[in-house]
PDB file of C-alpha atoms in Angstrom:
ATOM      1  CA  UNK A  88       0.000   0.000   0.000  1.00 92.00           C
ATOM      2  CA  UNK A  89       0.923   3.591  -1.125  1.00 95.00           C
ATOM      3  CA  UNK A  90      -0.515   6.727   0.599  1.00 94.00           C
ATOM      4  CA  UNK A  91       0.278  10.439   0.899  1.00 95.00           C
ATOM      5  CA  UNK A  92      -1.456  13.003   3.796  1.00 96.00           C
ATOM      6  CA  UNK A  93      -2.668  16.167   3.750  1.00 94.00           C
ATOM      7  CA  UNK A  94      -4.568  18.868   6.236  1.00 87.00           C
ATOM      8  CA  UNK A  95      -7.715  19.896   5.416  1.00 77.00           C
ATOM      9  CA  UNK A  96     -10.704  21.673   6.805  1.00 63.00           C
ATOM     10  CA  UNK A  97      -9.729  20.733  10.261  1.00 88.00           C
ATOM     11  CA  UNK A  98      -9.277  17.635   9.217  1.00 94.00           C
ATOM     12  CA  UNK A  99      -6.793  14.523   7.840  1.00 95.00           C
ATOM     13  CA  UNK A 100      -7.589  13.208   4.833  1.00 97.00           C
ATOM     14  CA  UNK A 101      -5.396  10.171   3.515  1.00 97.00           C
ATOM     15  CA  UNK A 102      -5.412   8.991   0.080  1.00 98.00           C
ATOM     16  CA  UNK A 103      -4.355   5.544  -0.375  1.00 97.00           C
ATOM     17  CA  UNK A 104      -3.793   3.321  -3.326  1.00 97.00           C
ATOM     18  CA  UNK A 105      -2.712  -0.853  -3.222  1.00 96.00           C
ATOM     19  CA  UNK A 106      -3.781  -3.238  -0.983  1.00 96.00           C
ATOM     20  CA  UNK A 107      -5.246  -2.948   2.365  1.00 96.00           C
ATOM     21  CA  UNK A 108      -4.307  -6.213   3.654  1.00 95.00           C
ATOM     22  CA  UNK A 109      -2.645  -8.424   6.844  1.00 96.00           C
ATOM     23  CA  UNK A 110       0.781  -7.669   5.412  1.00 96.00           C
ATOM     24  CA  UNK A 111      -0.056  -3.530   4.988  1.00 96.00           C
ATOM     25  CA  UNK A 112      -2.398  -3.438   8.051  1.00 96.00           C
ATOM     26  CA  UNK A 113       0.215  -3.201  10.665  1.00 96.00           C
ATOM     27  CA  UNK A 114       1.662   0.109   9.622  1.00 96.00           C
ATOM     28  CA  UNK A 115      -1.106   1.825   8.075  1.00 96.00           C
ATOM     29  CA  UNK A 116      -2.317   1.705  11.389  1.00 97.00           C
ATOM     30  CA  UNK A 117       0.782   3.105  13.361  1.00 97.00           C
ATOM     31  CA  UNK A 118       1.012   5.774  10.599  1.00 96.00           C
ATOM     32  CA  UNK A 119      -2.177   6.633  11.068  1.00 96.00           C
ATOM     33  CA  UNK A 120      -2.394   6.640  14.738  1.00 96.00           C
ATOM     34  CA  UNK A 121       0.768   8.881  14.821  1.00 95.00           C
ATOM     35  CA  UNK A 122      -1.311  11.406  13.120  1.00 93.00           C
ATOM     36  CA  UNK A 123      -4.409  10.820  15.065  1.00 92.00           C
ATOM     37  CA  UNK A 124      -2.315  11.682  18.157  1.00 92.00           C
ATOM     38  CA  UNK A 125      -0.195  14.622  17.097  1.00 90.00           C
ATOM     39  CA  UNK A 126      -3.559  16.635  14.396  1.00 89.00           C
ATOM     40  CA  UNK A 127      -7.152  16.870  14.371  1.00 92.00           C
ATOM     41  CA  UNK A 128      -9.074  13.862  15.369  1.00 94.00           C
ATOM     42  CA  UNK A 129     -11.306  14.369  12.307  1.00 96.00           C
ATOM     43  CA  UNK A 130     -10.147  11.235   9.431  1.00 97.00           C
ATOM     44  CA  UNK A 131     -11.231  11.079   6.438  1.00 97.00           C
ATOM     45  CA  UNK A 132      -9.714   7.635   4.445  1.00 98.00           C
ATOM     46  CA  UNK A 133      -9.748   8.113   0.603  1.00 98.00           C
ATOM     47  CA  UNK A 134      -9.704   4.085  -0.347  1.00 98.00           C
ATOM     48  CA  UNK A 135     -11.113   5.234  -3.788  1.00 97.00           C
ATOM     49  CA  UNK A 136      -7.393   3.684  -4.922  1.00 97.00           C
ATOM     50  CA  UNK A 137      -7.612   0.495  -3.046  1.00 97.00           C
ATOM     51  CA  UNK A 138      -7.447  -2.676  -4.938  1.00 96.00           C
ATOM     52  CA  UNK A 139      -8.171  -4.877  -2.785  1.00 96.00           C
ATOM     53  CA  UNK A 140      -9.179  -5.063   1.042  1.00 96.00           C
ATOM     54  CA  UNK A 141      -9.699  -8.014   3.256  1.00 95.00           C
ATOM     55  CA  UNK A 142     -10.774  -8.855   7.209  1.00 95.00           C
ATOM     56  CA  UNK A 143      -7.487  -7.247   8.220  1.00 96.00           C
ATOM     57  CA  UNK A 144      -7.948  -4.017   6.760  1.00 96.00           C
ATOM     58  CA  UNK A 145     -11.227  -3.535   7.325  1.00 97.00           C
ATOM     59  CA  UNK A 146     -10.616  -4.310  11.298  1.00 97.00           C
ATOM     60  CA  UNK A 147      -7.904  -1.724  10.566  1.00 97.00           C
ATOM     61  CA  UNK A 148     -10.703   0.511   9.736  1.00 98.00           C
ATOM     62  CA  UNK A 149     -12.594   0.240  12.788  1.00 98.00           C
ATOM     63  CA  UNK A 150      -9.661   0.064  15.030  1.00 97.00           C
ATOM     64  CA  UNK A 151      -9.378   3.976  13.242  1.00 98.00           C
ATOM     65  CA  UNK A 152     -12.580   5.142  13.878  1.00 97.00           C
ATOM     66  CA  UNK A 153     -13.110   3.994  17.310  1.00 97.00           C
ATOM     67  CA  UNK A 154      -9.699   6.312  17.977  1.00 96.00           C
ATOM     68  CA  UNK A 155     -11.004   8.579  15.950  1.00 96.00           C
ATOM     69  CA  UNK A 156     -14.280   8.876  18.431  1.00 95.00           C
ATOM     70  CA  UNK A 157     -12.929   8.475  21.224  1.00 96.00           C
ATOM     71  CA  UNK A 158     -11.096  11.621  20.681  1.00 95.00           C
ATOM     72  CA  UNK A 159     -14.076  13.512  19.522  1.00 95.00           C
ATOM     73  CA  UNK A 160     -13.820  13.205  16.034  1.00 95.00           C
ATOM     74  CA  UNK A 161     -15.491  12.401  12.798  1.00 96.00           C
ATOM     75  CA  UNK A 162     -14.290   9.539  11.136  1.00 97.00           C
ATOM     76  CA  UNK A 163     -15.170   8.887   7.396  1.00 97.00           C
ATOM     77  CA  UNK A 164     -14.381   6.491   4.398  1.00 98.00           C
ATOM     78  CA  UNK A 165     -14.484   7.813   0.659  1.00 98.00           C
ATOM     79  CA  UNK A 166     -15.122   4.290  -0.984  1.00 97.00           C
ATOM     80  CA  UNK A 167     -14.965   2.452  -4.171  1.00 96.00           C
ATOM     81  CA  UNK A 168     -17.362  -0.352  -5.254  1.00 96.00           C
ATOM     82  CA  UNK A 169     -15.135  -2.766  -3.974  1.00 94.00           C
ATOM     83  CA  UNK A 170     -14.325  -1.784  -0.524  1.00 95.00           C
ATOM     84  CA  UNK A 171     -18.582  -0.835   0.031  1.00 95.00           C
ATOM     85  CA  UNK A 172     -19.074  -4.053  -1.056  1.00 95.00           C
ATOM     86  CA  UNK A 173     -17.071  -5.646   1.693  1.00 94.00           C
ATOM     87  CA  UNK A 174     -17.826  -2.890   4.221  1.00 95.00           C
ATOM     88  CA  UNK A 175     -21.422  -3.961   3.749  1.00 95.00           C
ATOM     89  CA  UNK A 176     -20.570  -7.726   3.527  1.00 95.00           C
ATOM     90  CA  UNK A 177     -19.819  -7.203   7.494  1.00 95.00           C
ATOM     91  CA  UNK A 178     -22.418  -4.119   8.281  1.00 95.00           C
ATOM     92  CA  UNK A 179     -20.090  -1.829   8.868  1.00 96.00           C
ATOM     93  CA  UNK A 180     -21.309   0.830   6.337  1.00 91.00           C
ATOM     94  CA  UNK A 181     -22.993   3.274   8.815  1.00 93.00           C
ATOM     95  CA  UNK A 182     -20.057   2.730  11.737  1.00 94.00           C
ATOM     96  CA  UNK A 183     -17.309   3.506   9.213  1.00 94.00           C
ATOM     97  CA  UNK A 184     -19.605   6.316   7.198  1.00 95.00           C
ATOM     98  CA  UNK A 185     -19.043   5.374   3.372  1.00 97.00           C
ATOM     99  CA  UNK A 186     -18.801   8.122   1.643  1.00 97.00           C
ATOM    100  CA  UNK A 187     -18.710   8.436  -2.797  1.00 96.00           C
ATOM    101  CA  UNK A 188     -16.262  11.537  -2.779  1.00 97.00           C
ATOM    102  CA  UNK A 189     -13.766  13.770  -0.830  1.00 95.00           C
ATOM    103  CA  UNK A 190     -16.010  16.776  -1.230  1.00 95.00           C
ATOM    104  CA  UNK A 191     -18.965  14.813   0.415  1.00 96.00           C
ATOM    105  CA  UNK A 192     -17.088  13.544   3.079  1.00 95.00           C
ATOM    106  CA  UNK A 193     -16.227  17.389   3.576  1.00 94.00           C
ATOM    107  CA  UNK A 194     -19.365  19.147   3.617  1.00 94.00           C
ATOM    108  CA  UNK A 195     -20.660  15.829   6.555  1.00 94.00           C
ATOM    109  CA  UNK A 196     -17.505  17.555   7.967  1.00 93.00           C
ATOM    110  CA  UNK A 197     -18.830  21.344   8.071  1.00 92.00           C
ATOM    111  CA  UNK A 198     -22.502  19.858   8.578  1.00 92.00           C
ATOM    112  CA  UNK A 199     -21.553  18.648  11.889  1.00 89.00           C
ATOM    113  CA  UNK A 200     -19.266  21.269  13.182  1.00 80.00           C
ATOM    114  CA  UNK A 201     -15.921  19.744  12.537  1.00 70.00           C
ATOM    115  CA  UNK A 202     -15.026  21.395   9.289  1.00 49.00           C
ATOM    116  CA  UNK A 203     -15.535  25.201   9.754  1.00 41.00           C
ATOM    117  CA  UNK A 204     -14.805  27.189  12.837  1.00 40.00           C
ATOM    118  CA  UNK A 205     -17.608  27.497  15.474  1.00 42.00           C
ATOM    119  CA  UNK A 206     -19.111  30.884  14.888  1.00 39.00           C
ATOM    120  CA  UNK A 207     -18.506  33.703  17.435  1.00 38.00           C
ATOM    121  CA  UNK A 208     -21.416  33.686  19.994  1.00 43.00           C
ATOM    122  CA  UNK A 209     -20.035  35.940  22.358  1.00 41.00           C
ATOM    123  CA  UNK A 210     -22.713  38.984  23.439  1.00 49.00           C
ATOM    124  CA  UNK A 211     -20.476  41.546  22.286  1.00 46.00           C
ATOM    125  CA  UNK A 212     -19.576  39.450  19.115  1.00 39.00           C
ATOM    126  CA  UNK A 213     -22.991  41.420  17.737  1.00 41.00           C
ATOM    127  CA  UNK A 214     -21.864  44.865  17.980  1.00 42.00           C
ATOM    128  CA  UNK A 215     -18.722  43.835  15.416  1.00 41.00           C
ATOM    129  CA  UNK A 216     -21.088  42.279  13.150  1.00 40.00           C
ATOM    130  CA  UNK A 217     -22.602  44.486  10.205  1.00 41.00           C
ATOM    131  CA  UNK A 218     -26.155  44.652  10.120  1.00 43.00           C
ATOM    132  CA  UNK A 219     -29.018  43.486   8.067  1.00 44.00           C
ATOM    133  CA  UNK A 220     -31.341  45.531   5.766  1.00 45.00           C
ATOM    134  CA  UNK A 221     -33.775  44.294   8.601  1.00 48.00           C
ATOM    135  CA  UNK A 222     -31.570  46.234  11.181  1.00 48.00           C
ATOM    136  CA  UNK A 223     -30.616  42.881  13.174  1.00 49.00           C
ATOM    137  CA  UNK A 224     -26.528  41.627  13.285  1.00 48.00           C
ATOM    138  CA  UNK A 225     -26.060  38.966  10.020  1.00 42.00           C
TER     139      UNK A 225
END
């Protein structure tokens, strides 16, 4: 297995490519971990270049989101036909969120908070705020 990293939207986002298998499990999940411990707990995995996955890797995958949780973040999959066919072979579809693109996986991101910064609810955050044609803060 092949794979590069990048920081986006408050978030990691993988890309892999190969095989997600016993023989690639055992340090795709260090590497990942590493990350998980040192960035943003938000994951998403893009296994749209995975060949081939089997019970190994997709343990792998759930081993990731439970860390991923259990620091308070969003974990998601962007999957090919293959890997949401085994995904749903074992139910796991909903507990590893499948998703069919990056830019999907991204706006679940900003739909549940994790993507965008929280917006400034302070009482005096109003007064900096331009206002409305209905005279009320936007």
């Amino acid at each position: 297995m092949r794979g590069s990293h990048e920081a986006l939207e408050n978030c990691q986002v993988f890309y892999l490519t190969g095989l997600l298998d016993a023989f690639s499990e055992p340090v795709f999940v260090k590497v990942v971990t590493k990350y998980l411990e040192e960035g943003s707990p938000n994951l998403i995995l893009d296994l749209t270049g995975i060949d081939f996955i089997d019970s190994s890797g997709v343990g792998a995958l759930v081993q990731l989101a439970k860390l991923a949780q259990s620091r308070g973040g969003i974990f998601q999959v962007v999957s090919n036909p293959r890997i949401t066919q085994t995904v749903k072979l074992v139910r796991l579809e909903k507990f590893l969120s499948l998703r069919n693109s990056l830019q999907e996986a991204l706006d679940h991101l900003a739909a549940e908070g994790g993507g965008r910064p929280e917006p400034d609810t302070r009482p005096d955050a109003a007064e900096a705020r331009p206002e409305g044609p209905d005279g009320q803060a936007s």
